[in-house]
Amino acid sequence: AQSVTQLDSQVPVFEEAPVELRCNYSSSVSVYLFWYVQYPNQGLQLLLKYLSGSTLVESINGFEAEFNKSQTSFHLRKPSVHISDTAEYFCAVRLAGFQKLVFGTGTRLLVSP
Amino acid sequence: EAQVTQNPRYLITVTGKKLTVTCSQNMNHEYMSWYRQDPGLGLRQIYYSMNVEVTDKGDVPEGYKVSRKEKRNFPLILESPSPNQTSLYFCASSIRGSGDTEAFFGQGTRLTVV
C-alpha cells in the first residue's frame, strides 16, 4: 500500500525567506501527486499537482514542487514567503487508475514578520 | 459555484446520541468520501462511495455508517458516538476516472463528543 511521509510537523520561517516542505512517498507503481493547503478554519484546497510530463509544477501563488522519481519525493518550495502563507500543507498521493487519496500527516508553516 | 457543502460546521453532542453530518456536492461527481483529521495523523479515510448505492469502508470505518441514495448527497452517520470520535471531519468529491482529477473538499465539521 502506498504511504506518504511529511517529516516536518511544523516549519517556522520569517517573512520573505525561502521555504521547503518535504514530502516522500512509497509506491512501486505510477502515482499522481498533490499538495493541498488548509487555511485556518477552512477546508483543503488544491495547491498544485503532478500528473505527468514536466517534473516541475507551479501554483498561481508562487509555490512550486518537483517530482523526483528516483528519490520518491515531491518537495514543495517557495523562494519568498508571505504572512498569508501561514497554513497547514498536506502532501497526498493517488495510484494511477484509483480514486483514493492517501495523505501525509501535514506540515504547519508558520510565517512571522 | 462548484462546491461541497457540509452541515453542521460545529457540533457538540453527548456519548450515545445518534447524529448525522450531511454532505452535498453540485458537480455531478461520482466519487465521494469522508475523512477525519486528527493532530499528527493527517487525514484518514472513513468511507467512500464510487456511485449511487455503492459504498465501501476506508481505513477507519469503525463506529460510522454512510449511505448514497442520491448522487449529490453522502451523509455520515454516527449511531452511537463516543469521545474517541471527537475530530474534524471532511467530505470530498471527485470525478470517477483515472485518478488524475482534483478532489474538492467541504469546509469541515468539527465534532466534539462529551
PDB file of C-alpha atoms in Angstrom:
ATOM      1  CA  ALA A   1       0.000   0.000   0.000  1.00  0.00           C
ATOM      2  CA  GLN A   2       1.167   3.487  -0.697  1.00  0.00           C
ATOM      3  CA  SER A   3       2.151   5.852   2.097  1.00  0.00           C
ATOM      4  CA  VAL A   4       3.191   9.471   2.382  1.00  0.00           C
ATOM      5  CA  THR A   5       5.735  10.891   4.806  1.00  0.00           C
ATOM      6  CA  GLN A   6       5.981  14.517   5.779  1.00  0.00           C
ATOM      7  CA  LEU A   7       8.871  14.612   8.202  1.00  0.00           C
ATOM      8  CA  ASP A   8       8.389  18.163   9.416  1.00  0.00           C
ATOM      9  CA  SER A   9       5.290  18.708  11.518  1.00  0.00           C
ATOM     10  CA  GLN A  10       5.990  22.427  11.822  1.00  0.00           C
ATOM     11  CA  VAL A  11       8.230  24.836   9.900  1.00  0.00           C
ATOM     12  CA  PRO A  12       8.740  28.334  11.321  1.00  0.00           C
ATOM     13  CA  VAL A  13      10.138  30.903   8.898  1.00  0.00           C
ATOM     14  CA  PHE A  14      10.470  34.655   8.627  1.00  0.00           C
ATOM     15  CA  GLU A  15       8.618  36.631   6.025  1.00  0.00           C
ATOM     16  CA  GLU A  16      10.408  36.874   2.653  1.00  0.00           C
ATOM     17  CA  ALA A  17      12.638  33.890   3.464  1.00  0.00           C
ATOM     18  CA  PRO A  18      12.638  30.777   1.268  1.00  0.00           C
ATOM     19  CA  VAL A  19      10.971  27.597   2.460  1.00  0.00           C
ATOM     20  CA  GLU A  20      10.904  23.918   1.539  1.00  0.00           C
ATOM     21  CA  LEU A  21       8.303  21.474   2.828  1.00  0.00           C
ATOM     22  CA  ARG A  22       9.370  17.892   2.366  1.00  0.00           C
ATOM     23  CA  CYS A  23       7.246  15.018   1.108  1.00  0.00           C
ATOM     24  CA  ASN A  24       8.288  11.453   0.367  1.00  0.00           C
ATOM     25  CA  TYR A  25       6.021   8.679  -0.806  1.00  0.00           C
ATOM     26  CA  SER A  26       6.279   4.942  -1.176  1.00  0.00           C
ATOM     27  CA  SER A  27       4.793   3.204  -4.182  1.00  0.00           C
ATOM     28  CA  SER A  28       6.123   0.835  -6.777  1.00  0.00           C
ATOM     29  CA  VAL A  29       3.600   1.848  -9.425  1.00  0.00           C
ATOM     30  CA  SER A  30       2.645   5.053 -11.184  1.00  0.00           C
ATOM     31  CA  VAL A  31       1.221   7.726  -8.931  1.00  0.00           C
ATOM     32  CA  TYR A  32      -0.301  11.157  -9.100  1.00  0.00           C
ATOM     33  CA  LEU A  33       0.977  13.624  -6.516  1.00  0.00           C
ATOM     34  CA  PHE A  34      -0.820  16.552  -4.925  1.00  0.00           C
ATOM     35  CA  TRP A  35      -0.218  19.348  -2.469  1.00  0.00           C
ATOM     36  CA  TYR A  36      -3.235  20.694  -0.616  1.00  0.00           C
ATOM     37  CA  VAL A  37      -3.316  23.768   1.633  1.00  0.00           C
ATOM     38  CA  GLN A  38      -5.591  24.279   4.600  1.00  0.00           C
ATOM     39  CA  TYR A  39      -6.001  27.818   5.926  1.00  0.00           C
ATOM     40  CA  PRO A  40      -7.317  28.219   9.486  1.00  0.00           C
ATOM     41  CA  ASN A  41     -10.936  27.088   9.871  1.00  0.00           C
ATOM     42  CA  GLN A  42     -11.216  26.135   6.231  1.00  0.00           C
ATOM     43  CA  GLY A  43     -11.299  23.020   4.107  1.00  0.00           C
ATOM     44  CA  LEU A  44      -8.490  21.769   1.909  1.00  0.00           C
ATOM     45  CA  GLN A  45      -7.733  23.477  -1.372  1.00  0.00           C
ATOM     46  CA  LEU A  46      -5.622  22.095  -4.168  1.00  0.00           C
ATOM     47  CA  LEU A  47      -2.324  23.952  -4.417  1.00  0.00           C
ATOM     48  CA  LEU A  48      -0.680  22.039  -7.257  1.00  0.00           C
ATOM     49  CA  LYS A  49      -0.445  18.584  -8.736  1.00  0.00           C
ATOM     50  CA  TYR A  50       1.890  16.388 -10.718  1.00  0.00           C
ATOM     51  CA  LEU A  51       0.291  14.025 -13.203  1.00  0.00           C
ATOM     52  CA  SER A  52       2.899  13.519 -15.927  1.00  0.00           C
ATOM     53  CA  GLY A  53       5.287  15.434 -18.131  1.00  0.00           C
ATOM     54  CA  SER A  54       7.484  18.173 -16.705  1.00  0.00           C
ATOM     55  CA  THR A  55       8.663  17.242 -13.242  1.00  0.00           C
ATOM     56  CA  LEU A  56       8.436  20.849 -12.028  1.00  0.00           C
ATOM     57  CA  VAL A  57       4.935  22.119 -11.383  1.00  0.00           C
ATOM     58  CA  GLU A  58       3.899  25.562 -10.208  1.00  0.00           C
ATOM     59  CA  SER A  59       0.964  27.149  -8.461  1.00  0.00           C
ATOM     60  CA  ILE A  60      -0.532  30.576  -9.125  1.00  0.00           C
ATOM     61  CA  ASN A  61       0.728  31.986  -5.812  1.00  0.00           C
ATOM     62  CA  GLY A  62       4.426  31.263  -6.259  1.00  0.00           C
ATOM     63  CA  PHE A  63       4.792  27.751  -4.879  1.00  0.00           C
ATOM     64  CA  GLU A  64       6.465  25.030  -6.894  1.00  0.00           C
ATOM     65  CA  ALA A  65       7.106  21.331  -6.408  1.00  0.00           C
ATOM     66  CA  GLU A  66       9.429  18.952  -8.142  1.00  0.00           C
ATOM     67  CA  PHE A  67       8.694  15.308  -8.734  1.00  0.00           C
ATOM     68  CA  ASN A  68      11.790  13.174  -8.219  1.00  0.00           C
ATOM     69  CA  LYS A  69      11.064   9.591  -9.156  1.00  0.00           C
ATOM     70  CA  SER A  70      14.409   8.160  -8.074  1.00  0.00           C
ATOM     71  CA  GLN A  71      14.085   9.670  -4.608  1.00  0.00           C
ATOM     72  CA  THR A  72      10.294   9.230  -4.498  1.00  0.00           C
ATOM     73  CA  SER A  73       9.924  12.811  -3.361  1.00  0.00           C
ATOM     74  CA  PHE A  74       7.660  15.746  -4.148  1.00  0.00           C
ATOM     75  CA  HIS A  75       9.009  18.644  -2.079  1.00  0.00           C
ATOM     76  CA  LEU A  76       7.179  21.955  -2.039  1.00  0.00           C
ATOM     77  CA  ARG A  77       9.178  25.189  -2.265  1.00  0.00           C
ATOM     78  CA  LYS A  78       8.649  28.897  -2.327  1.00  0.00           C
ATOM     79  CA  PRO A  79      11.505  31.393  -2.776  1.00  0.00           C
ATOM     80  CA  SER A  80       9.928  34.128  -0.641  1.00  0.00           C
ATOM     81  CA  VAL A  81       7.023  33.508   1.745  1.00  0.00           C
ATOM     82  CA  HIS A  82       4.347  35.924   2.923  1.00  0.00           C
ATOM     83  CA  ILE A  83       2.489  36.135   6.200  1.00  0.00           C
ATOM     84  CA  SER A  84      -0.588  34.964   4.304  1.00  0.00           C
ATOM     85  CA  ASP A  85       1.121  31.650   3.504  1.00  0.00           C
ATOM     86  CA  THR A  86       0.680  30.608   7.121  1.00  0.00           C
ATOM     87  CA  ALA A  87      -1.356  27.407   6.847  1.00  0.00           C
ATOM     88  CA  GLU A  88      -1.133  23.655   7.043  1.00  0.00           C
ATOM     89  CA  TYR A  89       0.127  21.876   3.946  1.00  0.00           C
ATOM     90  CA  PHE A  90      -0.717  18.304   3.062  1.00  0.00           C
ATOM     91  CA  CYS A  91       1.026  16.110   0.533  1.00  0.00           C
ATOM     92  CA  ALA A  92      -1.147  13.381  -0.992  1.00  0.00           C
ATOM     93  CA  VAL A  93      -0.687  10.518  -3.406  1.00  0.00           C
ATOM     94  CA  ARG A  94      -3.099   8.621  -5.577  1.00  0.00           C
ATOM     95  CA  LEU A  95      -2.319   5.460  -7.503  1.00  0.00           C
ATOM     96  CA  ALA A  96      -2.955   5.817 -11.230  1.00  0.00           C
ATOM     97  CA  GLY A  97      -6.353   4.331 -12.023  1.00  0.00           C
ATOM     98  CA  PHE A  98      -7.637   4.595  -8.459  1.00  0.00           C
ATOM     99  CA  GLN A  99      -9.625   7.232  -6.598  1.00  0.00           C
ATOM    100  CA  LYS A 100      -8.340   7.035  -3.047  1.00  0.00           C
ATOM    101  CA  LEU A 101      -6.136   9.885  -1.865  1.00  0.00           C
ATOM    102  CA  VAL A 102      -3.570   8.969   0.787  1.00  0.00           C
ATOM    103  CA  PHE A 103      -2.419  11.925   2.844  1.00  0.00           C
ATOM    104  CA  GLY A 104       0.681  12.710   4.799  1.00  0.00           C
ATOM    105  CA  THR A 105       0.402  13.963   8.356  1.00  0.00           C
ATOM    106  CA  GLY A 106       0.721  17.595   7.310  1.00  0.00           C
ATOM    107  CA  THR A 107       3.240  20.399   7.850  1.00  0.00           C
ATOM    108  CA  ARG A 108       2.246  23.576   9.583  1.00  0.00           C
ATOM    109  CA  LEU A 109       4.004  26.567   8.009  1.00  0.00           C
ATOM    110  CA  LEU A 110       4.308  29.492  10.417  1.00  0.00           C
ATOM    111  CA  VAL A 111       5.430  32.743   8.801  1.00  0.00           C
ATOM    112  CA  SER A 112       6.367  35.554  11.168  1.00  0.00           C
ATOM    113  CA  PRO A 113       7.303  39.188  10.452  1.00  0.00           C
TER     114      PRO A 113
ATOM    115  CA  GLU B   1     -20.129  27.861  -7.991  1.00  0.00           C
ATOM    116  CA  ALA B   2     -18.717  24.350  -7.692  1.00  0.00           C
ATOM    117  CA  GLN B   3     -18.729  23.318  -4.074  1.00  0.00           C
ATOM    118  CA  VAL B   4     -19.057  20.649  -1.434  1.00  0.00           C
ATOM    119  CA  THR B   5     -21.312  21.674   1.428  1.00  0.00           C
ATOM    120  CA  GLN B   6     -21.199  20.118   4.863  1.00  0.00           C
ATOM    121  CA  ASN B   7     -23.545  20.703   7.761  1.00  0.00           C
ATOM    122  CA  PRO B   8     -23.216  21.461  10.542  1.00  0.00           C
ATOM    123  CA  ARG B   9     -19.842  23.202  10.796  1.00  0.00           C
ATOM    124  CA  TYR B  10     -19.679  22.679  14.543  1.00  0.00           C
ATOM    125  CA  LEU B  11     -21.401  20.108  16.709  1.00  0.00           C
ATOM    126  CA  ILE B  12     -21.169  19.203  20.369  1.00  0.00           C
ATOM    127  CA  THR B  13     -23.039  16.098  21.424  1.00  0.00           C
ATOM    128  CA  VAL B  14     -23.178  13.536  24.198  1.00  0.00           C
ATOM    129  CA  THR B  15     -21.994   9.966  24.121  1.00  0.00           C
ATOM    130  CA  GLY B  16     -24.510   7.624  22.531  1.00  0.00           C
ATOM    131  CA  LYS B  17     -26.753  10.198  20.885  1.00  0.00           C
ATOM    132  CA  LYS B  18     -27.119   9.399  17.196  1.00  0.00           C
ATOM    133  CA  LEU B  19     -26.106  12.131  14.782  1.00  0.00           C
ATOM    134  CA  THR B  20     -25.805  12.726  11.053  1.00  0.00           C
ATOM    135  CA  VAL B  21     -23.414  15.028   9.243  1.00  0.00           C
ATOM    136  CA  THR B  22     -24.674  15.936   5.802  1.00  0.00           C
ATOM    137  CA  CYS B  23     -22.588  16.382   2.664  1.00  0.00           C
ATOM    138  CA  SER B  24     -23.798  17.609  -0.693  1.00  0.00           C
ATOM    139  CA  GLN B  25     -21.936  18.391  -3.935  1.00  0.00           C
ATOM    140  CA  ASN B  26     -23.160  20.209  -7.025  1.00  0.00           C
ATOM    141  CA  MET B  27     -20.572  18.960  -9.543  1.00  0.00           C
ATOM    142  CA  ASN B  28     -22.235  15.670 -10.521  1.00  0.00           C
ATOM    143  CA  HIS B  29     -19.232  13.759  -9.164  1.00  0.00           C
ATOM    144  CA  GLU B  30     -19.465  10.005  -8.881  1.00  0.00           C
ATOM    145  CA  TYR B  31     -16.821   9.524  -6.200  1.00  0.00           C
ATOM    146  CA  MET B  32     -17.368  10.838  -2.680  1.00  0.00           C
ATOM    147  CA  SER B  33     -15.561  10.125   0.546  1.00  0.00           C
ATOM    148  CA  TRP B  34     -15.337  11.030   4.218  1.00  0.00           C
ATOM    149  CA  TYR B  35     -12.130  11.759   6.100  1.00  0.00           C
ATOM    150  CA  ARG B  36     -11.325  12.542   9.683  1.00  0.00           C
ATOM    151  CA  GLN B  37      -8.438  14.812  10.564  1.00  0.00           C
ATOM    152  CA  ASP B  38      -6.601  14.387  13.841  1.00  0.00           C
ATOM    153  CA  PRO B  39      -3.432  16.169  15.035  1.00  0.00           C
ATOM    154  CA  GLY B  40      -0.315  14.318  13.967  1.00  0.00           C
ATOM    155  CA  LEU B  41      -2.285  11.790  11.937  1.00  0.00           C
ATOM    156  CA  GLY B  42      -3.290  13.818   8.902  1.00  0.00           C
ATOM    157  CA  LEU B  43      -6.461  12.836   7.063  1.00  0.00           C
ATOM    158  CA  ARG B  44      -7.668   9.266   7.195  1.00  0.00           C
ATOM    159  CA  GLN B  45     -10.422   7.908   5.006  1.00  0.00           C
ATOM    160  CA  ILE B  46     -13.534   6.631   6.793  1.00  0.00           C
ATOM    161  CA  TYR B  47     -15.824   5.537   3.954  1.00  0.00           C
ATOM    162  CA  TYR B  48     -16.088   6.144   0.265  1.00  0.00           C
ATOM    163  CA  SER B  49     -18.642   5.745  -2.494  1.00  0.00           C
ATOM    164  CA  MET B  50     -17.967   5.068  -6.160  1.00  0.00           C
ATOM    165  CA  ASN B  51     -21.538   5.880  -7.180  1.00  0.00           C
ATOM    166  CA  VAL B  52     -25.152   5.712  -6.053  1.00  0.00           C
ATOM    167  CA  GLU B  53     -25.802   2.707  -3.801  1.00  0.00           C
ATOM    168  CA  VAL B  54     -22.107   1.729  -3.938  1.00  0.00           C
ATOM    169  CA  THR B  55     -20.199   2.332  -0.702  1.00  0.00           C
ATOM    170  CA  ASP B  56     -17.193   0.733   0.945  1.00  0.00           C
ATOM    171  CA  LYS B  57     -15.015   1.017   4.024  1.00  0.00           C
ATOM    172  CA  GLY B  58     -11.933   3.149   4.127  1.00  0.00           C
ATOM    173  CA  ASP B  59      -9.126   2.901   6.646  1.00  0.00           C
ATOM    174  CA  VAL B  60     -11.008   3.800   9.833  1.00  0.00           C
ATOM    175  CA  PRO B  61     -14.691   2.805   9.401  1.00  0.00           C
ATOM    176  CA  GLU B  62     -15.462   1.543  12.915  1.00  0.00           C
ATOM    177  CA  GLY B  63     -18.345   3.428  14.518  1.00  0.00           C
ATOM    178  CA  TYR B  64     -19.518   5.073  11.296  1.00  0.00           C
ATOM    179  CA  LYS B  65     -22.145   4.439   8.634  1.00  0.00           C
ATOM    180  CA  VAL B  66     -22.828   6.079   5.303  1.00  0.00           C
ATOM    181  CA  SER B  67     -25.473   5.949   2.600  1.00  0.00           C
ATOM    182  CA  ARG B  68     -25.592   7.075  -1.025  1.00  0.00           C
ATOM    183  CA  LYS B  69     -29.172   7.204  -2.181  1.00  0.00           C
ATOM    184  CA  GLU B  70     -28.639  10.168  -4.466  1.00  0.00           C
ATOM    185  CA  LYS B  71     -25.586  11.154  -6.439  1.00  0.00           C
ATOM    186  CA  ARG B  72     -25.196  14.547  -4.809  1.00  0.00           C
ATOM    187  CA  ASN B  73     -25.567  13.501  -1.137  1.00  0.00           C
ATOM    188  CA  PHE B  74     -23.343  11.386   1.067  1.00  0.00           C
ATOM    189  CA  PRO B  75     -24.281  11.643   4.757  1.00  0.00           C
ATOM    190  CA  LEU B  76     -22.074  10.354   7.558  1.00  0.00           C
ATOM    191  CA  ILE B  77     -23.938   8.674  10.401  1.00  0.00           C
ATOM    192  CA  LEU B  78     -22.667   8.044  13.913  1.00  0.00           C
ATOM    193  CA  GLU B  79     -25.156   5.671  15.500  1.00  0.00           C
ATOM    194  CA  SER B  80     -23.634   5.831  18.982  1.00  0.00           C
ATOM    195  CA  PRO B  81     -20.903   8.457  19.150  1.00  0.00           C
ATOM    196  CA  SER B  82     -18.043   8.047  21.595  1.00  0.00           C
ATOM    197  CA  PRO B  83     -15.418  10.547  22.788  1.00  0.00           C
ATOM    198  CA  ASN B  84     -12.752   8.994  20.518  1.00  0.00           C
ATOM    199  CA  GLN B  85     -14.800  10.195  17.566  1.00  0.00           C
ATOM    200  CA  THR B  86     -14.127  13.782  18.540  1.00  0.00           C
ATOM    201  CA  SER B  87     -12.412  15.061  15.422  1.00  0.00           C
ATOM    202  CA  LEU B  88     -12.549  17.315  12.376  1.00  0.00           C
ATOM    203  CA  TYR B  89     -14.454  15.668   9.533  1.00  0.00           C
ATOM    204  CA  PHE B  90     -14.205  16.425   5.824  1.00  0.00           C
ATOM    205  CA  CYS B  91     -16.302  15.304   2.919  1.00  0.00           C
ATOM    206  CA  ALA B  92     -14.712  15.238  -0.526  1.00  0.00           C
ATOM    207  CA  SER B  93     -15.846  14.549  -4.069  1.00  0.00           C
ATOM    208  CA  SER B  94     -14.174  13.973  -7.413  1.00  0.00           C
ATOM    209  CA  ILE B  95     -14.822  12.687 -10.896  1.00  0.00           C
ATOM    210  CA  ARG B  96     -14.527   8.935 -11.076  1.00  0.00           C
ATOM    211  CA  GLY B  97     -11.851   8.312 -13.630  1.00  0.00           C
ATOM    212  CA  SER B  98      -8.173   7.581 -13.917  1.00  0.00           C
ATOM    213  CA  GLY B  99      -7.352   9.355 -10.683  1.00  0.00           C
ATOM    214  CA  ASP B 100      -5.757  12.431 -12.192  1.00  0.00           C
ATOM    215  CA  THR B 101      -8.516  14.853 -11.221  1.00  0.00           C
ATOM    216  CA  GLU B 102      -8.774  17.209  -8.311  1.00  0.00           C
ATOM    217  CA  ALA B 103     -10.699  16.269  -5.177  1.00  0.00           C
ATOM    218  CA  PHE B 104     -12.940  19.029  -3.808  1.00  0.00           C
ATOM    219  CA  PHE B 105     -13.365  19.314  -0.061  1.00  0.00           C
ATOM    220  CA  GLY B 106     -16.072  20.684   2.153  1.00  0.00           C
ATOM    221  CA  GLN B 107     -15.378  23.264   4.855  1.00  0.00           C
ATOM    222  CA  GLY B 108     -15.250  20.650   7.574  1.00  0.00           C
ATOM    223  CA  THR B 109     -17.353  19.672  10.584  1.00  0.00           C
ATOM    224  CA  ARG B 110     -15.779  19.942  13.997  1.00  0.00           C
ATOM    225  CA  LEU B 111     -17.399  17.320  16.206  1.00  0.00           C
ATOM    226  CA  THR B 112     -16.985  17.110  19.964  1.00  0.00           C
ATOM    227  CA  VAL B 113     -18.414  14.123  21.832  1.00  0.00           C
ATOM    228  CA  VAL B 114     -18.595  14.544  25.596  1.00  0.00           C
TER     229      VAL B 114
END
